[in-house]
C-alpha cells in the first residue's frame, strides 16, 4: 500500500468512525442495561468491507473506545469494558474478510454482526449474569445463557436487519463503493 492509499484509508476510517459515533447517539430504541438500535454499524461495516480485515478491526477498536468514553461507559468492571466495548466493536471489523467479494457487504454484515452478538452474549452470560431478572420478555429466566441470548438477540437482531436494509436500499447508487471498485486503481 503506497502512502497516498494509506492516507486515504486513514482519512476514510476516521470519517466512518466519526459518522458511526454520531449515528450511535441517535438511538431508535434502547435496552434497559445497555444495547441500543442505531445506524452506527452501517459506516463501520462499509469501511471494513471496503478496506479489509486489518483496517476494519482497527476502526472497530477505535469506535469501541469512543463508545465507552462518550456513551456513558455502561460497564460492571474491566471485564465488561474489554468485552462489551473493546472486543465487541472490534469484532465488527471481521466484516473485512469479505473485501472485494460479490455480495460482500451483505455477508460481511452478517459476519460482523454475528461476531459482535457472540461477544455480547458471552459477556452477558458471565459478567452480567447476576443482573438476570426473574422474568424477561414474559418468560421465566433461570439460566443466564438463555437470558443473555434473548437480551442480546433483541437489539443485535434489529441492528443487523436495519443495517442490511440500508445496504439493500443503497446498493444501486453506491454499489461500486460497497465493492471497493474506486480503490482498485490506487
Tab-separated table of C-alpha atoms in Angstrom:
chain	number	residue	atom	x	y	z
A	1	UNK	CA	0.000	0.000	0.000
A	2	UNK	CA	1.570	3.289	-1.071
A	3	UNK	CA	1.491	6.362	1.168
A	4	UNK	CA	-1.320	8.039	-0.805
A	5	UNK	CA	-3.525	4.962	-0.386
A	6	UNK	CA	-2.623	4.683	3.298
A	7	UNK	CA	-3.571	8.329	3.904
A	8	UNK	CA	-6.855	7.819	2.049
A	9	UNK	CA	-7.611	4.733	4.127
A	10	UNK	CA	-6.852	6.549	7.398
A	11	UNK	CA	-8.968	9.566	6.418
A	12	UNK	CA	-11.876	7.406	5.321
A	13	UNK	CA	-11.565	5.362	8.506
A	14	UNK	CA	-11.629	8.499	10.649
A	15	UNK	CA	-14.701	9.786	8.821
A	16	UNK	CA	-16.506	6.451	9.138
A	17	UNK	CA	-15.720	6.178	12.859
A	18	UNK	CA	-16.929	9.766	13.353
A	19	UNK	CA	-20.109	9.035	11.379
A	20	UNK	CA	-20.679	5.878	13.424
A	21	UNK	CA	-20.187	7.803	16.667
A	22	UNK	CA	-22.714	10.439	15.627
A	23	UNK	CA	-25.208	7.806	14.463
A	24	UNK	CA	-24.792	5.940	17.768
A	25	UNK	CA	-26.132	8.997	19.583
A	26	UNK	CA	-29.393	8.828	17.624
A	27	UNK	CA	-30.969	5.894	19.416
A	28	UNK	CA	-34.021	4.422	17.747
A	29	UNK	CA	-34.572	2.208	20.795
A	30	UNK	CA	-32.551	1.353	23.904
A	31	UNK	CA	-32.445	-1.693	26.162
A	32	UNK	CA	-32.513	-1.174	29.964
A	33	UNK	CA	-28.986	-2.487	30.711
A	34	UNK	CA	-27.259	-1.257	27.577
A	35	UNK	CA	-27.513	-2.094	23.928
A	36	UNK	CA	-29.484	0.008	21.515
A	37	UNK	CA	-30.835	0.060	17.998
A	38	UNK	CA	-28.836	2.570	15.957
A	39	UNK	CA	-27.449	3.011	12.450
A	40	UNK	CA	-23.842	3.116	13.675
A	41	UNK	CA	-22.877	-0.258	12.211
A	42	UNK	CA	-23.512	0.944	8.647
A	43	UNK	CA	-20.337	3.060	8.318
A	44	UNK	CA	-18.243	0.601	10.346
A	45	UNK	CA	-19.138	-2.399	8.204
A	46	UNK	CA	-18.880	-0.391	4.992
A	47	UNK	CA	-15.338	0.651	5.919
A	48	UNK	CA	-14.325	-2.908	6.849
A	49	UNK	CA	-15.685	-4.397	3.627
A	50	UNK	CA	-14.008	-1.671	1.528
A	51	UNK	CA	-10.551	-1.802	3.140
A	52	UNK	CA	-10.291	-5.292	4.588
A	53	UNK	CA	-9.796	-7.130	7.839
A	54	UNK	CA	-6.881	-5.234	9.441
A	55	UNK	CA	-8.206	-1.715	8.869
A	56	UNK	CA	-11.718	-2.895	9.774
A	57	UNK	CA	-10.570	-4.339	13.091
A	58	UNK	CA	-8.620	-1.168	13.909
A	59	UNK	CA	-11.587	1.083	13.096
A	60	UNK	CA	-13.856	-1.145	15.202
A	61	UNK	CA	-11.440	-0.916	18.138
A	62	UNK	CA	-11.301	2.886	17.901
A	63	UNK	CA	-15.096	3.002	17.717
A	64	UNK	CA	-15.297	0.761	20.805
A	65	UNK	CA	-13.052	3.146	22.760
A	66	UNK	CA	-15.199	6.108	21.692
A	67	UNK	CA	-18.384	4.233	22.615
A	68	UNK	CA	-17.065	3.621	26.115
A	69	UNK	CA	-15.930	7.227	26.560
A	70	UNK	CA	-18.897	9.046	25.004
A	71	UNK	CA	-21.801	6.649	25.501
A	72	UNK	CA	-21.616	6.757	29.279
A	73	UNK	CA	-19.358	3.729	29.779
A	74	UNK	CA	-22.135	1.389	30.965
A	75	UNK	CA	-19.955	-1.386	32.418
A	76	UNK	CA	-19.590	-3.535	35.535
A	77	UNK	CA	-15.820	-3.571	35.642
A	78	UNK	CA	-12.775	-4.107	33.473
A	79	UNK	CA	-14.186	-7.379	32.087
A	80	UNK	CA	-17.261	-5.607	30.816
A	81	UNK	CA	-15.237	-2.694	29.425
A	82	UNK	CA	-12.972	-5.044	27.495
A	83	UNK	CA	-15.787	-7.364	26.360
A	84	UNK	CA	-18.745	-5.071	25.708
A	85	UNK	CA	-16.752	-2.222	24.231
A	86	UNK	CA	-13.258	-3.083	23.004
A	87	UNK	CA	-13.736	-6.670	21.799
A	88	UNK	CA	-17.385	-6.419	20.698
A	89	UNK	CA	-16.914	-3.369	18.481
A	90	UNK	CA	-13.572	-4.622	17.178
A	91	UNK	CA	-15.427	-7.768	16.077
A	92	UNK	CA	-17.432	-5.665	13.602
A	93	UNK	CA	-14.190	-5.413	11.627
A	94	UNK	CA	-14.437	-9.126	10.818
A	95	UNK	CA	-16.740	-7.974	8.018
A	96	UNK	CA	-13.470	-7.115	6.276
A	97	UNK	CA	-12.923	-10.760	5.342
A	98	UNK	CA	-15.458	-10.107	2.576
A	99	UNK	CA	-13.403	-7.357	0.953
A	100	UNK	CA	-13.697	-7.432	-2.825
A	101	UNK	CA	-16.196	-10.287	-2.925
A	102	UNK	CA	-19.522	-10.295	-4.689
A	103	UNK	CA	-22.253	-9.694	-2.126
A	104	UNK	CA	-19.507	-8.947	0.384
A	105	UNK	CA	-21.385	-6.091	2.012
A	106	UNK	CA	-24.267	-8.397	2.937
A	107	UNK	CA	-22.253	-11.416	4.035
A	108	UNK	CA	-19.800	-9.095	5.793
A	109	UNK	CA	-22.697	-7.510	7.668
A	110	UNK	CA	-23.854	-10.911	8.893
A	111	UNK	CA	-20.296	-11.909	9.887
A	112	UNK	CA	-19.564	-8.649	11.725
A	113	UNK	CA	-22.930	-8.510	13.474
A	114	UNK	CA	-22.835	-12.178	14.438
A	115	UNK	CA	-19.330	-11.765	15.875
A	116	UNK	CA	-20.399	-8.720	17.881
A	117	UNK	CA	-23.507	-10.571	19.092
A	118	UNK	CA	-21.404	-13.557	20.236
A	119	UNK	CA	-19.128	-11.310	22.282
A	120	UNK	CA	-22.083	-9.576	23.967
A	121	UNK	CA	-23.716	-12.988	24.508
A	122	UNK	CA	-20.698	-14.425	26.357
A	123	UNK	CA	-20.142	-11.244	28.382
A	124	UNK	CA	-23.842	-11.109	29.222
A	125	UNK	CA	-23.953	-14.712	30.420
A	126	UNK	CA	-20.801	-14.403	32.515
A	127	UNK	CA	-20.226	-10.815	33.663
A	128	UNK	CA	-23.866	-9.630	33.716
A	129	UNK	CA	-25.404	-12.903	34.986
A	130	UNK	CA	-26.090	-11.535	38.479
A	131	UNK	CA	-28.430	-8.929	36.955
A	132	UNK	CA	-30.659	-11.524	35.319
A	133	UNK	CA	-34.323	-10.786	36.136
A	134	UNK	CA	-36.817	-13.452	37.162
A	135	UNK	CA	-38.878	-12.753	34.028
A	136	UNK	CA	-37.755	-11.374	30.659
A	137	UNK	CA	-39.992	-10.946	27.604
A	138	UNK	CA	-42.713	-12.706	29.548
A	139	UNK	CA	-40.554	-15.811	30.018
A	140	UNK	CA	-39.227	-17.119	33.353
A	141	UNK	CA	-35.445	-16.808	33.498
A	142	UNK	CA	-33.326	-19.374	35.295
A	143	UNK	CA	-30.326	-19.749	33.007
A	144	UNK	CA	-28.022	-16.771	32.351
A	145	UNK	CA	-27.061	-18.171	28.921
A	146	UNK	CA	-30.700	-18.184	27.810
A	147	UNK	CA	-31.260	-14.715	29.256
A	148	UNK	CA	-28.137	-13.315	27.593
A	149	UNK	CA	-29.116	-14.842	24.273
A	150	UNK	CA	-32.615	-13.339	24.409
A	151	UNK	CA	-31.444	-9.956	25.694
A	152	UNK	CA	-28.713	-9.519	23.103
A	153	UNK	CA	-30.556	-11.006	20.129
A	154	UNK	CA	-33.324	-8.433	20.539
A	155	UNK	CA	-31.196	-5.358	19.811
A	156	UNK	CA	-28.454	-7.027	17.763
A	157	UNK	CA	-31.026	-8.747	15.559
A	158	UNK	CA	-32.734	-5.416	14.916
A	159	UNK	CA	-29.375	-3.719	14.253
A	160	UNK	CA	-28.424	-6.439	11.776
A	161	UNK	CA	-31.721	-6.225	9.906
A	162	UNK	CA	-31.616	-2.422	9.763
A	163	UNK	CA	-28.018	-2.446	8.527
A	164	UNK	CA	-28.861	-4.966	5.800
A	165	UNK	CA	-31.911	-2.936	4.750
A	166	UNK	CA	-29.816	0.239	4.476
A	167	UNK	CA	-27.284	-1.584	2.291
A	168	UNK	CA	-30.049	-3.000	0.080
A	169	UNK	CA	-31.535	0.470	-0.355
A	170	UNK	CA	-28.142	1.973	-1.187
A	171	UNK	CA	-26.888	-0.885	-3.390
A	172	UNK	CA	-27.828	0.694	-6.694
A	173	UNK	CA	-26.350	4.172	-6.185
A	174	UNK	CA	-23.361	3.076	-4.060
A	175	UNK	CA	-22.671	-0.471	-5.261
A	176	UNK	CA	-19.215	0.311	-6.663
A	177	UNK	CA	-18.208	1.737	-3.282
A	178	UNK	CA	-19.534	-1.322	-1.471
A	179	UNK	CA	-17.296	-3.442	-3.703
A	180	UNK	CA	-14.336	-1.057	-3.353
A	181	UNK	CA	-14.108	-0.555	-7.128
A	182	UNK	CA	-12.947	3.033	-6.611
A	183	UNK	CA	-9.910	1.707	-4.685
A	184	UNK	CA	-8.618	-0.724	-7.301
A	185	UNK	CA	-6.577	1.795	-9.274
A	186	UNK	CA	-4.824	3.398	-6.311
